[in-house]
Short mmCIF file of C-alpha atoms in Angstrom, two decimals:
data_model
loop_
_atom_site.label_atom_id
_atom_site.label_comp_id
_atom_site.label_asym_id
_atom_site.label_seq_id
_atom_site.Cartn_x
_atom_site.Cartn_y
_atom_site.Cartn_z
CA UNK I 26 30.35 99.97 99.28
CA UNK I 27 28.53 97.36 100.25
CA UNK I 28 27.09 97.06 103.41
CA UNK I 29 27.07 93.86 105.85
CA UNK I 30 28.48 92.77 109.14
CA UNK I 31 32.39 93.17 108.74
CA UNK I 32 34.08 96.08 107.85
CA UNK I 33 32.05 97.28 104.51
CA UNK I 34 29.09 97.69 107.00
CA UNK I 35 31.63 100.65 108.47
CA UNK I 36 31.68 102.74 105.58
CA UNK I 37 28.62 105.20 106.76
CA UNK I 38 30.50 105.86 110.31
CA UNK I 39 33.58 106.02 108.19
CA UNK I 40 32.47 109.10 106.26
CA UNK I 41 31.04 110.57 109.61
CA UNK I 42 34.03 110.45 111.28
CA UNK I 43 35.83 111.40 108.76
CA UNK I 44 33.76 115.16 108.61
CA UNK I 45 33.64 115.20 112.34
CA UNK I 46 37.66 114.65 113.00
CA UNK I 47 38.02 116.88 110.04
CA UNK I 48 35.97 119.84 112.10
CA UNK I 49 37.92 118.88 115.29
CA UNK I 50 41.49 117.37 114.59
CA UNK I 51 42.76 118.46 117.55
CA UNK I 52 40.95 116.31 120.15
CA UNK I 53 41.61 112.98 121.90
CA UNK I 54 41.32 110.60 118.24
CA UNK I 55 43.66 111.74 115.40
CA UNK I 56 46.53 113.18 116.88
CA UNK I 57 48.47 115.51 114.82
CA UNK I 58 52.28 114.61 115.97
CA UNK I 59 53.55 113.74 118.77
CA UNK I 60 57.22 114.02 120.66
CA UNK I 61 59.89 113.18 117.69
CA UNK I 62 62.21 112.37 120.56
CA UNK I 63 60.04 110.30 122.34
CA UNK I 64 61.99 106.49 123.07
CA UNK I 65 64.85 108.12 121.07
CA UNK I 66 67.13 105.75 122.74
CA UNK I 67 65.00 102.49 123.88
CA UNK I 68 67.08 99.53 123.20
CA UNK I 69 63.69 97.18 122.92
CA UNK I 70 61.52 98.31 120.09
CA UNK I 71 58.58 96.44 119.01
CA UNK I 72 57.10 97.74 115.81
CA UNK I 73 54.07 96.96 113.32
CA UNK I 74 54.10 96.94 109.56
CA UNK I 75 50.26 97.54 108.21
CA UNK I 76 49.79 97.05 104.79
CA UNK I 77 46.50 95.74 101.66
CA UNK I 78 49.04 92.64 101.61
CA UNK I 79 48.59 89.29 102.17
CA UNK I 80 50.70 85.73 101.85
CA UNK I 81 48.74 83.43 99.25
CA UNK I 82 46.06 86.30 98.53
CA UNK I 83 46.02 90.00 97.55
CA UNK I 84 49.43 91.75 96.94
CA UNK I 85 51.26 88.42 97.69
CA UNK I 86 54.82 89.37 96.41
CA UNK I 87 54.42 92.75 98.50
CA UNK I 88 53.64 90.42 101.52
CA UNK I 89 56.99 88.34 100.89
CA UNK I 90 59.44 90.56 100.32
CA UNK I 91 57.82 92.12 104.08
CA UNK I 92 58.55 89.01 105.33
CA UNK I 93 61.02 87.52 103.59
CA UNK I 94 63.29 90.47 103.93
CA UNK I 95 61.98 93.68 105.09
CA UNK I 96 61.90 92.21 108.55
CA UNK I 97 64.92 89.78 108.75
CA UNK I 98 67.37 92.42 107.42
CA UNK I 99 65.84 95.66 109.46
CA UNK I 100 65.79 93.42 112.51
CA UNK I 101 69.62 91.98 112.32
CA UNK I 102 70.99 95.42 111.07
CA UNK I 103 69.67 96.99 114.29
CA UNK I 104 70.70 94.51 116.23
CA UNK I 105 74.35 95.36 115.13
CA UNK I 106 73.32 99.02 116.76
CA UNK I 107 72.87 97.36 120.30
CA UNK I 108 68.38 97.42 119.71
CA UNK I 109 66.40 94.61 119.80
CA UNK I 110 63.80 95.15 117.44
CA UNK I 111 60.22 93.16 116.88
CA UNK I 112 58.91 93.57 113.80
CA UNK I 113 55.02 92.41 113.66
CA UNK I 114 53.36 92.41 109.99
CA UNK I 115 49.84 93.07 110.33
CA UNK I 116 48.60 91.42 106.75
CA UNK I 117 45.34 92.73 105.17
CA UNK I 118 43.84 91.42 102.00
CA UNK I 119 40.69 93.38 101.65
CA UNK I 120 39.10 95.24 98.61
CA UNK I 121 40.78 99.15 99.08
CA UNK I 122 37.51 100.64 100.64
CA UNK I 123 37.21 98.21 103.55
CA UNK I 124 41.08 98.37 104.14
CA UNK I 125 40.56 102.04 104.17
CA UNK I 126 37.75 101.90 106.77
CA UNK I 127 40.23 99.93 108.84
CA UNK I 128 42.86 102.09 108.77
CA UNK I 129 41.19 105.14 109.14
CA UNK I 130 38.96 103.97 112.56
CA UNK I 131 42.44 102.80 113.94
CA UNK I 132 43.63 106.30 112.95
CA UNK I 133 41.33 107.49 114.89
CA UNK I 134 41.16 106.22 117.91
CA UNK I 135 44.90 106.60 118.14
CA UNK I 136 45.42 102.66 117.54
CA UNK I 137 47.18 101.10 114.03
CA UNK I 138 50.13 100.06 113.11
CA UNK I 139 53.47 102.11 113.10
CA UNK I 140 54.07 102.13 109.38
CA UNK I 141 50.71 102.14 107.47
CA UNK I 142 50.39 101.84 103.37
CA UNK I 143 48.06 103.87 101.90
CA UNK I 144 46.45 104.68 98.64
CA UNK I 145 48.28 108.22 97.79
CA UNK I 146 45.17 109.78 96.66
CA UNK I 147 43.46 108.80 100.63
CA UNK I 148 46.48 111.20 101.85
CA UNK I 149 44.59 114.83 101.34
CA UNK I 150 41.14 113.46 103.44
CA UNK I 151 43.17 111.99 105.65
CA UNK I 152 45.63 114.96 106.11
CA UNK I 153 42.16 117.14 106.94
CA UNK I 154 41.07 114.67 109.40
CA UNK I 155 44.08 114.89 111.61
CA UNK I 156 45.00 111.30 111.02
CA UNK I 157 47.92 111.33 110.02
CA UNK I 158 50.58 114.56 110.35
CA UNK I 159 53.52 115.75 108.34
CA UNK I 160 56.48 113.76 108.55
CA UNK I 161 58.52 116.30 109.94
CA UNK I 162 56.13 116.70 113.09
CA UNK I 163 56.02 113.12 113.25
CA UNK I 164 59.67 111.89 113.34
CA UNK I 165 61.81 115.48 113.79
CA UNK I 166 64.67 116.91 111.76
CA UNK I 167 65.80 113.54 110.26
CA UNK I 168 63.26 113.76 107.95
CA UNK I 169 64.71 116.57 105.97
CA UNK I 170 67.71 114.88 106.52
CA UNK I 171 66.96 112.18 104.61
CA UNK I 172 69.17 111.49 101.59
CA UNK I 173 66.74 109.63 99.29
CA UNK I 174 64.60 112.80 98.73
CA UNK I 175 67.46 113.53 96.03
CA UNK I 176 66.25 110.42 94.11
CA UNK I 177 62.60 111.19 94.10
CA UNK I 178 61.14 113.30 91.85
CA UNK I 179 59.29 116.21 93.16
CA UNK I 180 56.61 115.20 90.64
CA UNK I 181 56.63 111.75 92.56
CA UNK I 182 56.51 113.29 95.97
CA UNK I 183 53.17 115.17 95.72
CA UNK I 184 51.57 111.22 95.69
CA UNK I 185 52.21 111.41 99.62
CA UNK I 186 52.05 115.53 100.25
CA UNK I 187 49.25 117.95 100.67
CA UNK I 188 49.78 121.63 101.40
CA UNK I 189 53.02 121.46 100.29
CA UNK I 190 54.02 118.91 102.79
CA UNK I 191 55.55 115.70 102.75
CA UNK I 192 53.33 113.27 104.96
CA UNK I 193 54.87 109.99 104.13
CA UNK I 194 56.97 108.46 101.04
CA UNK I 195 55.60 107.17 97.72
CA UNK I 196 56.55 103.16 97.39
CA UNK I 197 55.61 103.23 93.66
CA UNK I 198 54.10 105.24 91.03
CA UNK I 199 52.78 104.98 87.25
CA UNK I 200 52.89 107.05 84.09
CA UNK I 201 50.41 107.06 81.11
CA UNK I 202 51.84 107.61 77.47
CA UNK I 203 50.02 107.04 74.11
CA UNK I 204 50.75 103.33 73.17
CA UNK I 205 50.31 102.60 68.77
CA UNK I 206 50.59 99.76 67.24
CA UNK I 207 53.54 100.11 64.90
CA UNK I 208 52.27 97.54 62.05
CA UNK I 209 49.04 99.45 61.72
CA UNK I 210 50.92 103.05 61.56
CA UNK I 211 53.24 101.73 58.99
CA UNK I 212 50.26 100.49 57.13
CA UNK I 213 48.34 103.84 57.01
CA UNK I 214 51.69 105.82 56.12
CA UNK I 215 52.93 107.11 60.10
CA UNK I 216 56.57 106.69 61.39
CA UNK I 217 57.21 104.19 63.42
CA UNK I 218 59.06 106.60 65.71
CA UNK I 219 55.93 108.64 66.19
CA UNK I 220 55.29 111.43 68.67
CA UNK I 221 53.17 113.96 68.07
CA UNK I 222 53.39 117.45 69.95
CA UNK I 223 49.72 118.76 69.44
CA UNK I 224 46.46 117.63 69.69
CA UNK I 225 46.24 118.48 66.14
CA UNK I 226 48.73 115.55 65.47
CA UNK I 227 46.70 113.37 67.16
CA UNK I 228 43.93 113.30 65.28
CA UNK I 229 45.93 113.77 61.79
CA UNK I 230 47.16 110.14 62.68
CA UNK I 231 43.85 109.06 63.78
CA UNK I 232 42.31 110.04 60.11
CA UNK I 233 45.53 108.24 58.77
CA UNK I 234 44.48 104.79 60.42
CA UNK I 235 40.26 105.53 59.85
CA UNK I 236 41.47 104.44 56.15
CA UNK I 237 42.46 101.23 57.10
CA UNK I 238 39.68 98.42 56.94
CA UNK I 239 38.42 96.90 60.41
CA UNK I 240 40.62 99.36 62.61
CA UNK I 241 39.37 101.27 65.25
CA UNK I 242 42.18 104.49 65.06
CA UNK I 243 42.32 105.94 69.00
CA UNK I 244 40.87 105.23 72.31
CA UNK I 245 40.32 107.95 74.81
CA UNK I 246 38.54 106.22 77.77
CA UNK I 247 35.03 108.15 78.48
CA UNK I 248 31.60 107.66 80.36
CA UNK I 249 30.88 106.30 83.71
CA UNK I 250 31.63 102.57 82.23
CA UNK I 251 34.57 103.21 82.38
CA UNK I 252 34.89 104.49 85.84
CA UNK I 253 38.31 106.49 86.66
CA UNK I 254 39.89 105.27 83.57
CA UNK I 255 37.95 108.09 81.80
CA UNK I 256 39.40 110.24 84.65
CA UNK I 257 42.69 109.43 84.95
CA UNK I 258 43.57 108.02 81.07
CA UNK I 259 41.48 110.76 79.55
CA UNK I 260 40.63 113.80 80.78
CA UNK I 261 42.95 114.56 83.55
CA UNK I 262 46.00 114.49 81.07
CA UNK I 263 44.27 116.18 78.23
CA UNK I 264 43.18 119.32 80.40
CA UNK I 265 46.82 119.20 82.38
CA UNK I 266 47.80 120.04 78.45
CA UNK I 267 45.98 123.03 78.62
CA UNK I 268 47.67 124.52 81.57
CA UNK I 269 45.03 123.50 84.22
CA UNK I 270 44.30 121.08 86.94
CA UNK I 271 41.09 120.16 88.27
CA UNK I 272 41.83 121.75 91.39
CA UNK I 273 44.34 124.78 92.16
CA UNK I 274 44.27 127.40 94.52
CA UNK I 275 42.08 125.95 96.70
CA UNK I 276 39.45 126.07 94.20
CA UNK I 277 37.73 123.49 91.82
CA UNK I 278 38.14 124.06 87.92
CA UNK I 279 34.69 124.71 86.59
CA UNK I 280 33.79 125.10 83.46
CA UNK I 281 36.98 126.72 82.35
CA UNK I 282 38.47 126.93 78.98
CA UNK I 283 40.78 124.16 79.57
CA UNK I 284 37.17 122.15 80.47
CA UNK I 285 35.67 122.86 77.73
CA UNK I 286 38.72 122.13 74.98
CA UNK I 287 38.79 118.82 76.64
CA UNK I 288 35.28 118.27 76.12
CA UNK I 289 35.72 119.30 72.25
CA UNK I 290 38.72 117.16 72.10
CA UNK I 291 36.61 114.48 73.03
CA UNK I 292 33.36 115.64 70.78
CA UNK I 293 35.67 115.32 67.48
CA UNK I 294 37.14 111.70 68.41
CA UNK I 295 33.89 110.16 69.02
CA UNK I 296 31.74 112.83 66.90
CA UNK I 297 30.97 112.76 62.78
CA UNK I 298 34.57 112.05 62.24
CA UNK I 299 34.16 108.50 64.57
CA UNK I 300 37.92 108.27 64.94
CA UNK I 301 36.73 106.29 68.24
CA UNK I 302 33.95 104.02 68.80
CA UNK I 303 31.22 106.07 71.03
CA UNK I 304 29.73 102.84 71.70
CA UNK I 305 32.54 101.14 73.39
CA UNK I 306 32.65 104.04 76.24
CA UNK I 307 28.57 102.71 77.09
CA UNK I 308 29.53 99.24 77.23
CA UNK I 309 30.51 97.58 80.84
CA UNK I 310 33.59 96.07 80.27
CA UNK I 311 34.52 98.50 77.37
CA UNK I 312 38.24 99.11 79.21
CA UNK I 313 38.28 95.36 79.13
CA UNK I 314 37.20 95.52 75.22
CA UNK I 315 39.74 98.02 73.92
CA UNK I 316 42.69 95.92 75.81
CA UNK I 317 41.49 92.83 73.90
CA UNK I 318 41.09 95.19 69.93
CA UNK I 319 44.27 96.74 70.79
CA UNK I 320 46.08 93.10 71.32
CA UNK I 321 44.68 92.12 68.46
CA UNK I 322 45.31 94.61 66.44
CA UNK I 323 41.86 96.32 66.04
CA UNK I 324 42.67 99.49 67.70
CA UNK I 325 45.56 101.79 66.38
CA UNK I 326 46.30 104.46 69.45
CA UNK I 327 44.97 104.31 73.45
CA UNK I 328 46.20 106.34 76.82
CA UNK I 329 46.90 104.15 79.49
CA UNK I 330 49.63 103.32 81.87
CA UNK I 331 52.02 100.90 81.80
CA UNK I 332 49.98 98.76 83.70
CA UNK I 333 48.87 97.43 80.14
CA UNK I 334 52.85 96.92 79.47
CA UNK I 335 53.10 94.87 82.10
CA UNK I 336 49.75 93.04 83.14
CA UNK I 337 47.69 93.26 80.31
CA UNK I 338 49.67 92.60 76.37
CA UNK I 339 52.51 90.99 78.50
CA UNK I 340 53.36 87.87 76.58
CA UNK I 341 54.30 86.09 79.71
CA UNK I 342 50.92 86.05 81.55
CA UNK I 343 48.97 88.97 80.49
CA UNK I 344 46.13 89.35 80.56
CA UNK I 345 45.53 89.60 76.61
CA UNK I 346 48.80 88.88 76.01
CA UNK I 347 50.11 89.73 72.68
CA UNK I 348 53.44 87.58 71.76
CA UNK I 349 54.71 90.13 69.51
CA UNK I 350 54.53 92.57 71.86
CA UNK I 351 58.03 94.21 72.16
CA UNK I 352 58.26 94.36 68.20
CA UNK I 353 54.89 96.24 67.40
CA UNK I 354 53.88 97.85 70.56
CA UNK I 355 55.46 101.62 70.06
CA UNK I 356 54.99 104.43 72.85
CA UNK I 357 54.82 108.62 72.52
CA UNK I 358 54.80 111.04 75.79
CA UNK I 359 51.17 113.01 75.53
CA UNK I 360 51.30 116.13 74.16
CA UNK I 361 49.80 119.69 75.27
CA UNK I 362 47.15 121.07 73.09
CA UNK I 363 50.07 122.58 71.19
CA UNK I 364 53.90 123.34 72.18
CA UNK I 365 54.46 124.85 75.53
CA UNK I 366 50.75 125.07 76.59
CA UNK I 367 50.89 122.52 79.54
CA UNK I 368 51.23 122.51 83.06
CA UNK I 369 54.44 124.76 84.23
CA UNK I 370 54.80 125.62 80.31
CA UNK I 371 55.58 121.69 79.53
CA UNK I 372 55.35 120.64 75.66
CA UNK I 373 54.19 117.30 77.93
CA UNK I 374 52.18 115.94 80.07
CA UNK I 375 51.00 112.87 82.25
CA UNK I 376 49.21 111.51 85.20
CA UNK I 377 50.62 108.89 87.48
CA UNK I 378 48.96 107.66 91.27
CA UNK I 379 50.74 105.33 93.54
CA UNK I 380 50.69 104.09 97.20
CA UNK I 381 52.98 104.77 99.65
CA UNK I 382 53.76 104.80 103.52
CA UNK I 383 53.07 106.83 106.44
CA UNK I 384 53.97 107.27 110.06
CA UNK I 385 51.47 106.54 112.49
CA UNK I 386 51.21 110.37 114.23
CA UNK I 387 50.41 107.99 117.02
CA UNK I 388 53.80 105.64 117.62
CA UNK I 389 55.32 104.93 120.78
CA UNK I 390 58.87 104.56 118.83
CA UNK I 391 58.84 107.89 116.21
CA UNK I 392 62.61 107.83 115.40
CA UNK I 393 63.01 103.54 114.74
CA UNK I 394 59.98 103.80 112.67
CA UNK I 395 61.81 106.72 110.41
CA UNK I 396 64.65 104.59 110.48
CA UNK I 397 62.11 101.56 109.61
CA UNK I 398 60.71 103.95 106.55
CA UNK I 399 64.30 105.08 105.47
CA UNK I 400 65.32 100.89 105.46
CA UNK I 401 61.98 100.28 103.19
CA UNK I 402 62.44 102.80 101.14
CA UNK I 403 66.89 102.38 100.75
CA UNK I 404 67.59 101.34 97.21
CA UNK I 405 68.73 97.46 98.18
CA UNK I 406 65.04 96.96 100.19
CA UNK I 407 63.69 98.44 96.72
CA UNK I 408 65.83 96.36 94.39
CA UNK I 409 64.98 93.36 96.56
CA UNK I 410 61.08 94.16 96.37
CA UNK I 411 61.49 94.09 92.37
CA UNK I 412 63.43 90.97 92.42
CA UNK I 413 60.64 89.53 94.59
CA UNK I 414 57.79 90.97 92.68
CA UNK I 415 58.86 91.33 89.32
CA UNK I 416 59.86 94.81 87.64
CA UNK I 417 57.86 97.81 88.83
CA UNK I 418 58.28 101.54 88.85
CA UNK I 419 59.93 102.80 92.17
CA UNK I 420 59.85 106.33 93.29
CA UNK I 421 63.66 106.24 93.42
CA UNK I 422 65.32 107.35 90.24
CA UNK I 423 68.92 105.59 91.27
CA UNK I 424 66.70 102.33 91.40
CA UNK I 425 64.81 102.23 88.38
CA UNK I 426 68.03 102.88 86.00
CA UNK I 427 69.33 99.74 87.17
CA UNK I 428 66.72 98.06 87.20
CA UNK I 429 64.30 99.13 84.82
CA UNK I 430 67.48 99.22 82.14
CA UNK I 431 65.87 95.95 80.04
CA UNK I 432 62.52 97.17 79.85
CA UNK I 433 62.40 99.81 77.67
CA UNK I 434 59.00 101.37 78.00
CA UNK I 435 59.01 100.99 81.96
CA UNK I 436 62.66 102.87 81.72
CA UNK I 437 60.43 105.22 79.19
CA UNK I 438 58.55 106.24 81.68
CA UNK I 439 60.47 106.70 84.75
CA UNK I 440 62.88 108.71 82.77
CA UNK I 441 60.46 110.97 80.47
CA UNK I 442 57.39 110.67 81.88
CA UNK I 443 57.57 111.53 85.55
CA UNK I 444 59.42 114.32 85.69
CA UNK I 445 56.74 115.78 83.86
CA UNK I 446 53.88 114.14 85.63
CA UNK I 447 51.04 115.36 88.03
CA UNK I 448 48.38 114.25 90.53
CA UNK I 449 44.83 113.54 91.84
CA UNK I 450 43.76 115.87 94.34
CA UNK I 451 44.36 113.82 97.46
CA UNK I 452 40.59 115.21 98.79
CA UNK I 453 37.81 113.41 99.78
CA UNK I 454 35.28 115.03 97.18
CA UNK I 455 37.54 114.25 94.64
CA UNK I 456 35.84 110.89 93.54
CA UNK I 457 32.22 112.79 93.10
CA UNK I 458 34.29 115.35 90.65
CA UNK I 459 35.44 112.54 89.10
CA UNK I 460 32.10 111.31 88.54
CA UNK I 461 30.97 114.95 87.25
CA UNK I 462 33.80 114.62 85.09
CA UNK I 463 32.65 111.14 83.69
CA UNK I 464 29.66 112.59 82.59
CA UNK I 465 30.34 115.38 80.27
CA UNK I 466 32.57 112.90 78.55
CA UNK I 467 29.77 110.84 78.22
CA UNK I 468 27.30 113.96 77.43
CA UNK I 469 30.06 115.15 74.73
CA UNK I 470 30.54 111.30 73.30
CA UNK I 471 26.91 111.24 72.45
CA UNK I 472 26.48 114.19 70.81
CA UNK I 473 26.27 117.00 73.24
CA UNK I 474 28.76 120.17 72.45
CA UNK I 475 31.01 121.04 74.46
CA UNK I 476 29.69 124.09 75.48
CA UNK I 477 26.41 122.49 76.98
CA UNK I 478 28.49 119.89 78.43
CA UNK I 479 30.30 121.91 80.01
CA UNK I 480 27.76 123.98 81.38
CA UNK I 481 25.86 120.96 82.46
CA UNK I 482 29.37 119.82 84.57
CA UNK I 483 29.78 123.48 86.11
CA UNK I 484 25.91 122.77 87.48
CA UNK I 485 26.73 119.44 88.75
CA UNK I 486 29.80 120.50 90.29
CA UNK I 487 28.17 123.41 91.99
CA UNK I 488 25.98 120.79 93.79
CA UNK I 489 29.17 118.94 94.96
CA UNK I 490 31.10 121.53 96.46
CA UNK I 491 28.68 124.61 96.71
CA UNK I 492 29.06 127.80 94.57
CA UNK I 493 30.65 129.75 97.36
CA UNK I 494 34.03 130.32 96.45
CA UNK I 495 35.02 126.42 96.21
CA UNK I 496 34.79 126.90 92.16
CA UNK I 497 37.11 128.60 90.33
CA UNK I 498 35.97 131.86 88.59
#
């Protein structure tokens, strides 16, 4: 981050505190949960909405519906209940560091805002650091009480867990898939209905479309260019097909045999067989590059999420639009390495991130602001968010079949692809393991085997994290 007088210059005391409320949750900053019951039956309630959202700037349309509705409708519906409610929107529109700074030194001095949105993956480091507590020890017994928890996935819910705990609820989520381009399959012999259920069958098709002149046959993000794309597009879901996660058991995955097939996957897309462009994963903007060859019809097969459905090849303000999009744009669910050898046995597999909302541990008013989180998170405040903001993935199955019904891919995906989907580690090392990981697909797109490369991660990773048990045997 960079540093300078407002709240990027925080960042250094942000990462302190952050290891010292971590060693020492339970002191005056950071509490852990409060009384549940506490103002239970105040009739005058003032509470404050925090969220990256701003009117005119970032996150506009999340900043509307807030206003627009969020607060109107909360506010009249408990005044039918005899409370006068004040709803106060605390806007942000910050990059997602310096709103995290924020949020976190309000955290801990026991200040904020009584419903805070946060970055799902901020949720472990901020778990550890006694800022924010379980929902349960927050707001009581209502929690579990809560009726929407039978239209979220339990895939979906880990966004906002850690240890097994629920700490606040997802507000949206994403899936990635394989995306082809149907013209260019039918050209080099492939079914338009494609999806392939090995790795094996992923490269057979990629050697289909190599035969076809000017075509670039698959993209699997790589390199530090490409920043958590490579993570989270590449090898996240590739080694969740091999029945591992980058961190289980309280233990980081070294260089495992799940590592190390990713890292060969990898070495024979961009190796002698160039069924990807090794160059592309060096340049800058290469992301930026394979949206623009896959638009145009340069690039046969690339994992992403449907973020590139809807902001990128969208014909109606994309951001390389493509106006035939619905027609040659086809989708397949990832496969494991080979039937059955993915996560929890799956024949599947996917990554998705997301925000979503917590409970300040610190609230005066613990039981309207579960009531507040309940009414944000009730499928007409989520239908009315999509008609404000355009169509989205919620975390609320019941929602996105009505909604989601004339978009095929985002239905695609809330219906097939989350149930079978998985997380980041929500911990604060986790973006330096990304990093390690960024390299050995890097080291392994330029040659390197995958044995070296993944040696060369395991020795990286030990300087991360230690070699003292936080590695995986």
């Amino acid at each position: 981050m960079r540093i300078n007088t407002g709240l990027g210059g925080m960042a250094g005391l942000l990462a302190a505190a952050l290891v010292l409320a971590a060693c020492g949750s339970d002191d005056d900053g950071g509490s852990a949960g409060g009384d549940a019951s506490q103002n239970a039956d105040a009739t005058e309630v003032t509470l404050t909405i925090t969220d990256n959202a701003i009117a005119g700037g970032k996150n506009s349309e999340g900043a509307a519906w807030i206003t627009d509705y969020v607060i109107p409708e909360f506010t009249a519906m408990q005044e039918e209940q005899g409370v006068d409610v004040t709803i106060e929107f605390e806007e942000n529109g910050v990059d997602d560091e310096d709103y995290k700074t924020k949020i976190a030194l309000d955290l801990q001095s026991g200040a904020g805002g009584d419903i805070i949105s946060i970055d799902g993956i901020w949720t472990g480091e901020f778990a550890e650091a006694g800022y924010i507590a379980p929902l349960t020890d927050v707001a009581g017994d209502a929690v579990e009480d809560w009726d929407g928890w039978e239209q979220i996935p339990e895939a979906v819910q880990q966004a906002m867990s850690f240890d097994d705990q629920a700490y606040g609820i997802p507000v949206g989520t994403d899936g990635r898939v394989i995306y082809f381009n149907k013209d260019l399959f039918a050209q080099a012999g492939l079914p338009e209905d494609w999806q392939p259920t090995s790795w094996d069958e992923i490269l057979e098709a990629a050697r289909a479309l190599k035969q076809l002149d000017g075509v670039t046959p698959l993209q699997v993000n790589a390199g530090v260019p490409m920043g958590e794309a490579t993570t989270m597009q590449g090898f996240l879901p590739l080694l969740a097909g091999t029945g591992e996660e980058i961190w289980a058991d309280d233990a980081w995955t070294g260089a495992s045999e799940g590592v190390t097939e990713v890292l060969d996957f990898y070495g024979q897309v961009y190796g002698d067989e160039a069924l990807g462009d090794p160059l592309l994963q060096q340049e800058a903007q290469g992301r930026d590059t394979s949206f623009q060859l896959f638009a145009s019809g340069q690039l046969g097969m690339l994992i992403e999420s449907d973020y590139l459905w809807r902001s990128v090849i969208n014909p109606d303000g994309g951001i390389a639009p493509m106006t035939n999009r619905d027609e040659v744009v086809g989708w397949a669910r990832i496969p494991a390495r080979e039937p059955g050898a993915g996560l929890n046995g799956q024949d599947f597999v996917s990554m998705s991130g997301g925000t979503g909302r917590v409970i300040n541990p610190n609230t005066e008013f613990p039981q309207q602001a579960w009531e507040l989180m309940m009414f944000m998170n009730s499928p007409e405040a989520l239908q009315a968010m999509i008609e404000i903001g355009g169509a989205r993935i919620t975390p609320r199955d019941d929602v996105n079949a009505d909604a989601l019904a004339g978009d095929p891919l985002m239905a695609f995906i809330a219906e097939e692809v989350l149930p079978i989907t998985a997380y980041r580690p929500a911990l604060a090392v986790y973006p330096q393991v990304s990093v390690a990981l960024q390299n050995a697909t890097a080291a392994v797109s330029s040659g390197t085997s995958a044995d070296d490369a993944a040696a060369d991660y395991q020795s990286e990773l030990e300087g991360i994290v230690g070699g003292d048990g936080s590695i995986a045997d």
